[in-house]
PDB file of C-alpha atoms in Angstrom:
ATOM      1  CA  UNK A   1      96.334  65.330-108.240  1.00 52.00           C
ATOM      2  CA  UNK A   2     100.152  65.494-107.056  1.00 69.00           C
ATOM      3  CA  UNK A   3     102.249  68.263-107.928  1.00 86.00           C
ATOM      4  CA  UNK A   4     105.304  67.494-110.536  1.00 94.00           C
ATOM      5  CA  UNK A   5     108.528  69.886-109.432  1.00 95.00           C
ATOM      6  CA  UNK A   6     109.529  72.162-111.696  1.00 97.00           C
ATOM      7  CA  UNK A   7     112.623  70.246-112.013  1.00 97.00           C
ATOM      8  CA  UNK A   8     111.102  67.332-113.688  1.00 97.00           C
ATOM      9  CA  UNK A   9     108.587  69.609-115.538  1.00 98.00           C
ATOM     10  CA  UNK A  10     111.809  71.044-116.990  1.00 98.00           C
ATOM     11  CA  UNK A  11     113.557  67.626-117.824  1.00 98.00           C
ATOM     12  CA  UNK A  12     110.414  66.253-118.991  1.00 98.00           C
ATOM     13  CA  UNK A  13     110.087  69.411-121.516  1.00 98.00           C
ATOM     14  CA  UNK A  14     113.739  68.781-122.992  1.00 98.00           C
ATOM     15  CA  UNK A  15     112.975  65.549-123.559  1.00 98.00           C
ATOM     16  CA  UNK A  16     110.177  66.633-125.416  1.00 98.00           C
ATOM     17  CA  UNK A  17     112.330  69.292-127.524  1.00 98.00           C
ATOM     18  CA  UNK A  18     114.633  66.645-128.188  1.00 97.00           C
ATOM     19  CA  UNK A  19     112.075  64.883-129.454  1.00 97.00           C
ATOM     20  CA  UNK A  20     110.576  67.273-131.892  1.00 96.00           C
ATOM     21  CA  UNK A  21     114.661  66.965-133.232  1.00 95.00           C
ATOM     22  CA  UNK A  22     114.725  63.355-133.076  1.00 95.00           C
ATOM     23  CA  UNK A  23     111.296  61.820-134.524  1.00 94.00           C
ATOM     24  CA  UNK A  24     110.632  64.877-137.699  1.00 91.00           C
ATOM     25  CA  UNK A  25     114.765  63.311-138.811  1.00 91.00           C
ATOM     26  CA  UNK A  26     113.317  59.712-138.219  1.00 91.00           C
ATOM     27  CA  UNK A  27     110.009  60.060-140.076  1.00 88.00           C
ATOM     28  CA  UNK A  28     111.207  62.229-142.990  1.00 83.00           C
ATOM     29  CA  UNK A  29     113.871  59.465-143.687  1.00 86.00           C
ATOM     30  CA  UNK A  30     111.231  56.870-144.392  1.00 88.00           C
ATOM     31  CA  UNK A  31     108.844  59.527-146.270  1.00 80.00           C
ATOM     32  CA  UNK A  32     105.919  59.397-143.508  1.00 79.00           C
ATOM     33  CA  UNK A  33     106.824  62.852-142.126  1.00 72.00           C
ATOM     34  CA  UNK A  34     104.626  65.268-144.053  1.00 75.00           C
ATOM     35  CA  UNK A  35     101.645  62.779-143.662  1.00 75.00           C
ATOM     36  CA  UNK A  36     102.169  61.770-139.740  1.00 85.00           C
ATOM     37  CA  UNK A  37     103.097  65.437-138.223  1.00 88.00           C
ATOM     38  CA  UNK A  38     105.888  63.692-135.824  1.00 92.00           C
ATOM     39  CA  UNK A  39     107.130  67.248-133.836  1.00 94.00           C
ATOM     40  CA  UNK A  40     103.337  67.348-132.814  1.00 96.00           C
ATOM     41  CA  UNK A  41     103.330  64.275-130.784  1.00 97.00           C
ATOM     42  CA  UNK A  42     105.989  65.594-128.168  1.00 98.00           C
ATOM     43  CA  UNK A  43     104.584  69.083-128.159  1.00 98.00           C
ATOM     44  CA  UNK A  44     101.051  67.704-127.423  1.00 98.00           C
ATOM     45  CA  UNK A  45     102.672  65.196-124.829  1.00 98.00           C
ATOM     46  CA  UNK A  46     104.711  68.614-122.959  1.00 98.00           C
ATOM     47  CA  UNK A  47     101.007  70.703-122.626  1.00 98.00           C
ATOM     48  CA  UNK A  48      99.087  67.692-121.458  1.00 98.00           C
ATOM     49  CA  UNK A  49     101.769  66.622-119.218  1.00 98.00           C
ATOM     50  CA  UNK A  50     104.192  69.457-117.729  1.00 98.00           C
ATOM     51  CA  UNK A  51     100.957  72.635-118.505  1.00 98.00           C
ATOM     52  CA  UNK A  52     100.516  75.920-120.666  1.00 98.00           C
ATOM     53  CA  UNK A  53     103.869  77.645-120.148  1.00 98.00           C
ATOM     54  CA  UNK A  54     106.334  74.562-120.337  1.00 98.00           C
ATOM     55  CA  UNK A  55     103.912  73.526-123.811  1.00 98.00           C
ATOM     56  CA  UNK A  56     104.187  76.903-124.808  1.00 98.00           C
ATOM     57  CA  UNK A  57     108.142  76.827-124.704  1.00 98.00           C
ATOM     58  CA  UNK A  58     108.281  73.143-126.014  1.00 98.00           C
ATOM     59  CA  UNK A  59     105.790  74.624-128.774  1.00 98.00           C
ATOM     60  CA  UNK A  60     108.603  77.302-129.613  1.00 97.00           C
ATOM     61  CA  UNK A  61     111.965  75.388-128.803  1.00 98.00           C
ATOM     62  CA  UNK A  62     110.886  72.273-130.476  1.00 97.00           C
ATOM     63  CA  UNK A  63     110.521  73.475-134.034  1.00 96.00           C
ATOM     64  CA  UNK A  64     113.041  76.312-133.744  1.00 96.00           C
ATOM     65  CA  UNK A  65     115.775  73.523-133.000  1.00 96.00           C
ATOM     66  CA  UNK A  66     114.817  70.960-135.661  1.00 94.00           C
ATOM     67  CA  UNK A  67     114.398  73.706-138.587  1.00 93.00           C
ATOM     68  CA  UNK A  68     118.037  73.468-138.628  1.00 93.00           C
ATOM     69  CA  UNK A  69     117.347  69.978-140.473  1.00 90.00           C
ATOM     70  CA  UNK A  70     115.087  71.377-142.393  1.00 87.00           C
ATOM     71  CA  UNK A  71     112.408  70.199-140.883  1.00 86.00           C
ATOM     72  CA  UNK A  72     110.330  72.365-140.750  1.00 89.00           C
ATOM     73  CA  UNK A  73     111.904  74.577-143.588  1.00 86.00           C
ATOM     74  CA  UNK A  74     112.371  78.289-142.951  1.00 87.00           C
ATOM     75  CA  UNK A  75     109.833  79.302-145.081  1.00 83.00           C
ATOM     76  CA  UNK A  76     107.196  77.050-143.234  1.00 85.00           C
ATOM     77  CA  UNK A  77     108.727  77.765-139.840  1.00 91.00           C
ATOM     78  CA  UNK A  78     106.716  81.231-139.684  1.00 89.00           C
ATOM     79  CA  UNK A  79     103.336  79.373-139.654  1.00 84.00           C
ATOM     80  CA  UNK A  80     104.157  75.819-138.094  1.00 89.00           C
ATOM     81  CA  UNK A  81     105.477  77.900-135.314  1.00 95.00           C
ATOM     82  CA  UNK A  82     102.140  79.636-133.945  1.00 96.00           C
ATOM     83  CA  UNK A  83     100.305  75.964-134.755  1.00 95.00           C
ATOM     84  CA  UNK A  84     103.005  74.217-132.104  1.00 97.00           C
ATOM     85  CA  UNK A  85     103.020  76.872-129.964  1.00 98.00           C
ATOM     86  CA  UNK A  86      99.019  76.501-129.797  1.00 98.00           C
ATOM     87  CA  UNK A  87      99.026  72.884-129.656  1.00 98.00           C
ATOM     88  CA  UNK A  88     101.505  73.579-126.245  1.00 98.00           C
ATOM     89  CA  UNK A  89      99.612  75.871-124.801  1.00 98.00           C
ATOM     90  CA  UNK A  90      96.076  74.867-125.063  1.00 98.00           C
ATOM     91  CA  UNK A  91      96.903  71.618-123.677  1.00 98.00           C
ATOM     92  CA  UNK A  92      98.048  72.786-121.024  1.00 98.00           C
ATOM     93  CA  UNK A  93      95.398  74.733-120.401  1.00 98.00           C
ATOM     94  CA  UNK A  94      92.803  72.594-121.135  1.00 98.00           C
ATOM     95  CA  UNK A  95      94.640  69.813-118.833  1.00 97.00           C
ATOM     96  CA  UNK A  96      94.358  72.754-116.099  1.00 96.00           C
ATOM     97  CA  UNK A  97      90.978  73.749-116.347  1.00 97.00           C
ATOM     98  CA  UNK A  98      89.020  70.690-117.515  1.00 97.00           C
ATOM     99  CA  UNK A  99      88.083  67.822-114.444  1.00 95.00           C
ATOM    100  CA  UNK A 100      85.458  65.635-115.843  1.00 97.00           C
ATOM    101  CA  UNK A 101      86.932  63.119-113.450  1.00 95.00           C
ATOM    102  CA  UNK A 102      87.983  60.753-116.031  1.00 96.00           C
ATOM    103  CA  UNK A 103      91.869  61.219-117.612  1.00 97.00           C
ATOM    104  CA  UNK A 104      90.676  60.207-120.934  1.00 97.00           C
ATOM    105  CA  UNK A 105      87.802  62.501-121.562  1.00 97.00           C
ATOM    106  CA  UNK A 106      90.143  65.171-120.145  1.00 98.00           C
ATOM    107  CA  UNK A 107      93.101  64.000-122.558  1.00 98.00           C
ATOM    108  CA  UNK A 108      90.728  64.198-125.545  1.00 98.00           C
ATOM    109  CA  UNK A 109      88.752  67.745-125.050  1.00 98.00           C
ATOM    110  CA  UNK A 110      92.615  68.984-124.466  1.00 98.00           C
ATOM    111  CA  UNK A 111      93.526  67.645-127.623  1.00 98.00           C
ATOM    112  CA  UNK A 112      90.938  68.462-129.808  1.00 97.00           C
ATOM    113  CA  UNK A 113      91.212  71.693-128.754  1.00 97.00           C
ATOM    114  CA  UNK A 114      94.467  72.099-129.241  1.00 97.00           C
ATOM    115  CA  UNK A 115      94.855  70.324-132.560  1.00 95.00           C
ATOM    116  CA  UNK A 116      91.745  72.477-134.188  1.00 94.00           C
ATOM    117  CA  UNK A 117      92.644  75.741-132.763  1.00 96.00           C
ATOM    118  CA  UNK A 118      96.477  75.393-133.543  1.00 94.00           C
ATOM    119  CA  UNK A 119      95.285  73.971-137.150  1.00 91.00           C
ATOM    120  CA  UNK A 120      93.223  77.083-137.138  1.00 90.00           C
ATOM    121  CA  UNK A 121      95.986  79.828-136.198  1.00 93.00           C
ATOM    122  CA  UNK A 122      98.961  77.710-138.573  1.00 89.00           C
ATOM    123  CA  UNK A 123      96.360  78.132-141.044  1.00 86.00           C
ATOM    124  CA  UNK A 124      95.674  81.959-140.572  1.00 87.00           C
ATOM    125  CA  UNK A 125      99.618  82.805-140.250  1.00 87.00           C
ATOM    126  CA  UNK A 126     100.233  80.634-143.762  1.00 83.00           C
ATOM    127  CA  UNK A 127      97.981  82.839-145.234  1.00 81.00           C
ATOM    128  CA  UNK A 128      99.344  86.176-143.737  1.00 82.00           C
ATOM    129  CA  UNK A 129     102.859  84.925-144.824  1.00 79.00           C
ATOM    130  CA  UNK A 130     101.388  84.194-148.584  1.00 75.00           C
ATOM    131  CA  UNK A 131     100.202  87.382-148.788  1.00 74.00           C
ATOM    132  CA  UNK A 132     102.743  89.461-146.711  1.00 74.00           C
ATOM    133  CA  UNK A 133     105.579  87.611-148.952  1.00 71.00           C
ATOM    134  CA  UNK A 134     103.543  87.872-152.258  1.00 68.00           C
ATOM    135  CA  UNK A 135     104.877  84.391-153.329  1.00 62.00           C
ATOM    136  CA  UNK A 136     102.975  83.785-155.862  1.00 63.00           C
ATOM    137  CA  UNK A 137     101.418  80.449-153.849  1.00 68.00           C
ATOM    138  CA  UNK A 138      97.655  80.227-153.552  1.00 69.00           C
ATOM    139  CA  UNK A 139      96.060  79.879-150.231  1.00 68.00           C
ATOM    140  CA  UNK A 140      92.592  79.897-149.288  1.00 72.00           C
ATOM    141  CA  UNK A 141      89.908  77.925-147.487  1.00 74.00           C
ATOM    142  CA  UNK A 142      90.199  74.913-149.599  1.00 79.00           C
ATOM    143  CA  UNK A 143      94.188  74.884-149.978  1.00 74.00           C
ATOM    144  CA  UNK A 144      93.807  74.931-145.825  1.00 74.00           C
ATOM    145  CA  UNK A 145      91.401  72.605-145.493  1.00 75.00           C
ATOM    146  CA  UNK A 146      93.114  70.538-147.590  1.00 76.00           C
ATOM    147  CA  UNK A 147      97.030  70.756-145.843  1.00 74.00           C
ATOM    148  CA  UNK A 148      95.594  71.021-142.493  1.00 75.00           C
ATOM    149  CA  UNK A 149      93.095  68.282-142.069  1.00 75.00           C
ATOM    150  CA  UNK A 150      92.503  65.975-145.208  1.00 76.00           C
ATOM    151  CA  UNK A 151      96.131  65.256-145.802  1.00 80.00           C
ATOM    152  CA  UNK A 152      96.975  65.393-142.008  1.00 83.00           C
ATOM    153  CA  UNK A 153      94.218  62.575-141.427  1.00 87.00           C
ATOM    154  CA  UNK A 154      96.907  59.606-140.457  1.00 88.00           C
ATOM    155  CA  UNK A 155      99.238  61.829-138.121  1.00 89.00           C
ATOM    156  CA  UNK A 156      95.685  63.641-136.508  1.00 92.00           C
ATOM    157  CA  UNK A 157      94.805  59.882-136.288  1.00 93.00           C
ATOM    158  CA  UNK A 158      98.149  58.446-134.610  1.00 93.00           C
ATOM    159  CA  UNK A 159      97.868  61.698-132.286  1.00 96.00           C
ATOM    160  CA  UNK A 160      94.673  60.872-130.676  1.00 96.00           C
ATOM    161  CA  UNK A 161      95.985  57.210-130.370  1.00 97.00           C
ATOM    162  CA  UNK A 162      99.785  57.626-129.550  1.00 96.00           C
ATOM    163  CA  UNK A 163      99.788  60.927-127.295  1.00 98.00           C
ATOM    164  CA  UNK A 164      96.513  59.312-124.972  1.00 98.00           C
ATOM    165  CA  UNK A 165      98.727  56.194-124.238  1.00 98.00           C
ATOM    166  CA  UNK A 166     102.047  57.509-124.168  1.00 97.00           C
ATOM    167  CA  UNK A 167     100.206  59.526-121.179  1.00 98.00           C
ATOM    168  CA  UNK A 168      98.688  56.868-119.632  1.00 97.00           C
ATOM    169  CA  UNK A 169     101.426  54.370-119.944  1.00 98.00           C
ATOM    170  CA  UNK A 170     103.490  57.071-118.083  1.00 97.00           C
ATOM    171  CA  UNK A 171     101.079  57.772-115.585  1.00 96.00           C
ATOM    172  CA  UNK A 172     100.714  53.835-114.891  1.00 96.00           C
ATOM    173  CA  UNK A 173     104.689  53.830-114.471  1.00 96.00           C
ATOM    174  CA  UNK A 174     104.932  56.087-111.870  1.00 95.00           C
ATOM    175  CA  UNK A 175     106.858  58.624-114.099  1.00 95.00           C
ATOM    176  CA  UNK A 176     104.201  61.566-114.058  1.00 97.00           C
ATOM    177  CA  UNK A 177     101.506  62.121-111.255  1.00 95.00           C
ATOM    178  CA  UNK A 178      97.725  60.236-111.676  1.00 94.00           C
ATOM    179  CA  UNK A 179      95.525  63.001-112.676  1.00 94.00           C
ATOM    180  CA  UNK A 180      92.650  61.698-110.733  1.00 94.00           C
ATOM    181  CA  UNK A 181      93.144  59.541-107.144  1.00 86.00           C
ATOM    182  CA  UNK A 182      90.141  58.059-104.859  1.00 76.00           C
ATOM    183  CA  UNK A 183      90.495  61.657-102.742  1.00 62.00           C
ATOM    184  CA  UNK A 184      90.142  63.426-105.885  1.00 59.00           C
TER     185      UNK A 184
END
């Protein structure tokens, strides 16, 4: 695999923060964000893309930035924040560490990964911020189960079909390196 300059790493993660500004604003005005997750898409894209540490920031940036729309709302920004920040990062790691020799399979374990453990962690802070807060809300294994994967089911859905060819696409154009060559 060819090596991306931290240059273009760092252009292609701004783009990506910019992103997590632009599509929650575009999504929420047509009533689809709560039910497709938008801000994940670019923060998936950054870890698979540009690795752990740029995902990481992109993770952190991204929703920091666009909770000045309101979206996400300060009192969800405490647990949406460790969820992007593990989508970012486990991507990225994942992306470093997994070679099955097929971009696809490589896209997916990174993904699935990402999306359970960050689902996992958002879930864990929500409830530490119910309970730390006292505010009155009830959270517990069916309340998560609930928010984070039965009512997420169309944007977990456009994830694994948007973020795979938005990757590929770009790798096809020339604008990111092909994960896997012949010498590879």
């Amino acid at each position: 695999m060819q090596k991306m300059s931290s240059v273009k790493k760092a252009a292609i993660t701004a783009i990506c923060i910019a992103l997590c500004y632009v599509l929650p604003v575009a999504f929420h005005a047509v009533g689809a964000g709560p039910y497709f997750s938008p801000m994940h898409i670019p923060v998936l894209l950054c870890g698979l893309i540009c690795g752990p540490g740029y995902g990481l920031f992109c993770g952190i940036a991204g929703p920091v930035i666009s909770s000045t729309t309101g979206m996400p709302s300060m009192t969800q920004l405490p647990y949406f924040l460790p969820e992007l920040m593990i989508y970012g990062l486990v991507c990225g790691l994942m992306m470093k560490f997994i070679r099955t020799k097929r971009t696809m399979a490589d896209i997916y374990i990174a993904m699935a990964s990402a999306m359970l453990l960050g689902r996992v962690v958002g879930g864990v802070a929500q409830a530490l911020v119910v309970q730390l807060l006292g505010t009155g809300k009830v959270f517990n294994v069916t309340v998560w189960a609930t928010s984070y994967f039965l009512t997420a089911i169309p944007g977990i859905a456009t994830h694994l079909i948007l973020v795979p060819v938005l990757y590929l696409t770009l790798e096809k154009a020339g604008m990111i390196p092909k994960r896997y060559t012949k010498e590879n």
